[in-house]
C-alpha cells in the first residue's frame, strides 16, 4: 500500500533479497513508516522510474519521498532518521561525536566487511581462504566495538545505525556460510557478535524485513555454481 498521510508519499524501489534494500526496510519498519514497495528487475529490465531516480549509478535501493529520490542504502537510512526525527526509536546517537563514530563503523562495514564476504563467496581455494580470514578479522573488530558498548546492540539498548548496517547483511552472511560451507560469525571467536545476530534476527519489526532464506539459498547456490564451474571448451 502506498505510504501517504503524515509520512507523505513514500516509495521504495528494490529487490527483496538485496541486503541493501533490507537495511532500508528495517529502518522504515522501526520508524513505523509505511511505503509502497516496487520490485525491480535489475538483472534484465530496470524500470524507467529507477533510471530516472538514480541516473548516476542506476542501482537499488532508491527511496522516493514526496517525489524526491534518495539513493545508497546507508544514506537513505540516515535520511529516514532525519526526515522523521520526531519518531521513535532514534536510529542515530544524539551526541555529535557518537554520531560520527557510528558513521565511521557503518562505513567500515561497507568498505571492508562487504568486499571480504563477497570475496569469500566468489573465491576458491587459497583465494577464498584469504577472503575468509579477512572477513573474520573484520568481524573481530566489530566484536570489540560491541564489547565496548556493554550493551545488547551497537546502538546501545536499542537498534541503531551500525546495527542496521551489519544487520541488513545477516541473512546474506548466514546463507553464504551455508552455500560455501564456511564459518564467518563464529560462536567461539565472536560470541558477542553471534548472540547479537540471534537477537537482531528475532527483533520485532526487523524479522519481517528479511528475505526468504530458502529462496536466497537457491539464488546464491545457482550463482556460486556458475562462478565455480569450469569455462566451456573452445
Coordinates of C-alpha atoms in Angstrom, one line a residue:
X1 CA 0.0 0.0 0.0
X2 CA 1.3 3.4 -0.9
X3 CA 2.5 5.4 2.1
X4 CA 0.6 8.7 2.5
X5 CA -0.8 10.7 5.4
X6 CA 1.5 12.2 7.9
X7 CA 4.5 10.3 6.4
X8 CA 3.9 11.8 3.0
X9 CA 4.2 9.7 -0.1
X10 CA 6.9 7.0 0.3
X11 CA 8.1 4.5 -2.3
X12 CA 11.0 2.1 -2.2
X13 CA 12.5 0.7 -5.3
X14 CA 14.4 -2.5 -4.8
X15 CA 14.7 -6.3 -4.8
X16 CA 13.6 -8.2 -1.7
X17 CA 16.7 -10.3 -1.5
X18 CA 19.1 -7.4 -1.6
X19 CA 20.8 -6.8 1.8
X20 CA 21.0 -3.1 0.9
X21 CA 17.2 -3.0 0.5
X22 CA 16.8 -4.9 3.7
X23 CA 18.7 -2.1 5.5
X24 CA 16.1 0.4 4.3
X25 CA 13.2 -1.8 5.1
X26 CA 14.5 -2.3 8.6
X27 CA 14.8 1.4 9.2
X28 CA 11.3 2.1 7.8
X29 CA 9.8 -0.7 9.9
X30 CA 11.5 0.5 13.1
X31 CA 10.2 4.0 12.5
X32 CA 6.7 2.7 11.6
X33 CA 6.7 4.3 8.1
X34 CA 4.5 2.7 5.6
X35 CA 5.7 2.7 2.0
X36 CA 4.9 1.3 -1.4
X37 CA 7.5 -1.3 -2.3
X38 CA 8.2 -1.6 -6.0
X39 CA 10.1 -4.7 -7.0
X40 CA 12.7 -4.1 -9.7
X41 CA 14.1 -6.5 -12.3
X42 CA 17.6 -5.2 -12.0
X43 CA 19.2 -8.0 -14.0
X44 CA 17.1 -7.8 -17.1
X45 CA 14.8 -4.8 -17.2
X46 CA 15.4 -1.8 -15.0
X47 CA 12.3 0.4 -14.9
X48 CA 12.2 4.0 -16.2
X49 CA 11.4 5.1 -12.7
X50 CA 14.6 3.6 -11.4
X51 CA 16.7 5.0 -14.2
X52 CA 15.2 8.5 -13.7
X53 CA 15.5 8.3 -9.9
X54 CA 19.1 7.1 -9.8
X55 CA 20.6 8.2 -13.2
X56 CA 24.2 8.1 -11.9
X57 CA 24.5 4.6 -10.6
X58 CA 21.2 3.1 -11.9
X59 CA 21.1 0.9 -8.8
X60 CA 18.8 -0.1 -5.9
X61 CA 17.7 0.8 -3.4
X62 CA 16.0 4.2 -4.1
X63 CA 13.7 5.8 -1.6
X64 CA 11.3 8.3 -3.1
X65 CA 9.7 10.6 -0.5
X66 CA 7.1 13.1 -1.9
X67 CA 8.6 12.7 -5.4
X68 CA 12.2 13.3 -4.3
X69 CA 14.6 10.3 -4.7
X70 CA 17.3 9.4 -2.2
X71 CA 20.0 6.8 -3.2
X72 CA 22.5 4.5 -1.4
X73 CA 21.3 2.4 1.5
X74 CA 23.1 4.0 4.4
X75 CA 22.4 7.5 3.1
X76 CA 18.8 6.5 2.9
X77 CA 18.8 5.2 6.5
X78 CA 20.3 8.4 7.7
X79 CA 17.7 10.4 5.7
X80 CA 14.9 8.4 7.3
X81 CA 16.3 9.3 10.7
X82 CA 16.5 13.0 9.8
X83 CA 13.2 13.3 7.9
X84 CA 11.3 11.6 10.7
X85 CA 13.4 12.7 13.6
X86 CA 10.4 13.1 15.9
X87 CA 9.5 9.5 15.5
X88 CA 11.0 6.9 18.0
X89 CA 13.1 4.9 18.0
X90 CA 16.1 7.1 17.3
X91 CA 18.5 5.3 14.9
X92 CA 21.5 7.6 15.5
X93 CA 23.1 9.0 18.6
X94 CA 22.1 12.5 19.8
X95 CA 25.7 13.3 20.6
X96 CA 27.7 14.6 17.6
X97 CA 30.8 12.6 18.5
X98 CA 28.9 9.4 19.0
X99 CA 27.1 10.0 15.7
X100 CA 30.4 10.4 13.9
X101 CA 31.7 7.2 15.4
X102 CA 28.5 5.4 14.3
X103 CA 29.0 6.7 10.8
X104 CA 32.7 5.5 10.9
X105 CA 31.7 1.9 11.7
X106 CA 28.9 1.9 9.2
X107 CA 31.4 3.0 6.5
X108 CA 33.8 0.3 7.7
X109 CA 31.1 -2.3 7.1
X110 CA 30.6 -1.1 3.6
X111 CA 34.2 -0.6 2.7
X112 CA 35.8 -3.6 4.4
X113 CA 33.2 -6.2 5.6
X114 CA 31.1 -6.5 2.4
X115 CA 34.0 -6.8 0.0
X116 CA 35.7 -9.5 2.1
X117 CA 32.5 -11.5 2.4
X118 CA 31.8 -11.3 -1.3
X119 CA 35.4 -12.5 -1.8
X120 CA 34.7 -15.5 0.4
X121 CA 31.5 -16.2 -1.6
X122 CA 33.1 -15.8 -5.1
X123 CA 36.6 -17.3 -4.4
X124 CA 38.0 -20.8 -4.4
X125 CA 41.0 -22.4 -2.8
X126 CA 43.6 -20.1 -1.4
X127 CA 41.8 -17.0 -2.7
X128 CA 38.7 -18.0 -0.7
X129 CA 40.6 -18.8 2.4
X130 CA 42.3 -15.4 2.3
X131 CA 38.9 -13.7 2.0
X132 CA 37.5 -15.8 4.9
X133 CA 40.4 -14.8 7.1
X134 CA 40.0 -11.1 6.2
X135 CA 36.2 -11.4 6.9
X136 CA 36.8 -12.9 10.3
X137 CA 39.4 -10.3 11.1
X138 CA 36.9 -7.5 10.2
X139 CA 34.2 -9.2 12.3
X140 CA 36.6 -9.5 15.2
X141 CA 37.0 -5.7 15.1
X142 CA 33.2 -5.3 15.3
X143 CA 33.1 -7.8 18.2
X144 CA 35.4 -5.4 20.1
X145 CA 33.2 -2.5 19.2
X146 CA 30.2 -4.3 20.5
X147 CA 32.1 -5.3 23.7
X148 CA 33.0 -1.7 24.3
X149 CA 29.3 -0.7 24.4
X150 CA 28.5 -3.2 27.2
X151 CA 25.0 -3.3 25.6
X152 CA 23.0 -5.7 23.5
X153 CA 23.3 -3.6 20.4
X154 CA 25.9 -1.4 18.8
X155 CA 23.4 1.4 19.3
X156 CA 23.1 0.7 23.0
X157 CA 19.9 -0.6 24.4
X158 CA 18.2 -0.3 21.0
X159 CA 19.0 -0.9 17.4
X160 CA 21.0 1.9 15.8
X161 CA 22.8 2.8 12.6
X162 CA 25.7 0.3 12.9
X163 CA 23.2 -2.5 13.8
X164 CA 21.2 -1.7 10.6
X165 CA 24.4 -1.5 8.5
X166 CA 25.5 -5.0 9.6
X167 CA 22.1 -6.5 10.4
X168 CA 20.9 -5.9 6.9
X169 CA 23.6 -8.3 5.8
X170 CA 22.9 -11.1 8.3
X171 CA 20.7 -13.3 6.2
X172 CA 23.2 -12.9 3.3
X173 CA 26.1 -13.8 5.6
X174 CA 24.4 -16.8 7.1
X175 CA 23.3 -18.0 3.6
X176 CA 26.9 -17.6 2.2
X177 CA 28.1 -19.7 5.1
X178 CA 25.7 -22.5 4.1
X179 CA 26.3 -22.3 0.4
X180 CA 30.1 -22.3 0.7
X181 CA 30.4 -24.4 3.9
X182 CA 32.5 -21.8 5.7
X183 CA 32.2 -20.1 9.0
X184 CA 32.2 -16.3 9.3
X185 CA 30.4 -15.4 12.5
X186 CA 31.9 -18.0 14.9
X187 CA 30.3 -18.6 18.3
X188 CA 33.8 -19.2 19.7
X189 CA 35.7 -16.4 18.1
X190 CA 32.9 -13.8 18.2
X191 CA 30.5 -14.9 20.9
X192 CA 29.0 -11.4 21.4
X193 CA 28.5 -10.9 17.7
X194 CA 26.9 -14.3 17.4
X195 CA 24.5 -13.5 20.3
X196 CA 23.8 -10.1 18.8
X197 CA 23.0 -11.7 15.4
X198 CA 20.5 -14.1 17.0
X199 CA 18.8 -11.3 18.9
X200 CA 18.8 -8.9 15.9
X201 CA 17.1 -11.5 13.7
X202 CA 14.3 -12.1 16.2
X203 CA 13.7 -8.4 17.0
X204 CA 10.1 -7.2 16.4
X205 CA 9.7 -5.4 13.1
X206 CA 13.2 -6.4 12.0
X207 CA 12.4 -10.1 11.2
X208 CA 9.7 -9.2 8.7
X209 CA 12.2 -7.2 6.6
X210 CA 14.4 -10.2 5.8
X211 CA 14.2 -12.1 2.5
X212 CA 13.0 -15.7 2.4
X213 CA 16.0 -17.8 3.4
X214 CA 15.2 -20.7 1.1
X215 CA 14.8 -18.5 -1.9
X216 CA 18.1 -16.7 -1.2
X217 CA 19.8 -20.1 -0.7
X218 CA 18.6 -21.2 -4.1
X219 CA 19.6 -18.0 -5.7
X220 CA 23.1 -17.9 -4.2
X221 CA 23.7 -21.6 -4.9
X222 CA 23.0 -21.1 -8.5
X223 CA 25.3 -18.0 -8.6
X224 CA 28.0 -20.0 -6.8
X225 CA 27.7 -22.9 -9.3
X226 CA 28.2 -20.5 -12.2
X227 CA 31.2 -18.9 -10.5
X228 CA 32.9 -22.2 -9.8
X229 CA 32.0 -24.1 -13.0
X230 CA 34.9 -24.6 -15.5
X231 CA 34.7 -22.4 -18.6
X232 CA 33.2 -24.1 -21.7
X233 CA 35.6 -25.7 -24.1
X234 CA 36.8 -23.9 -27.2

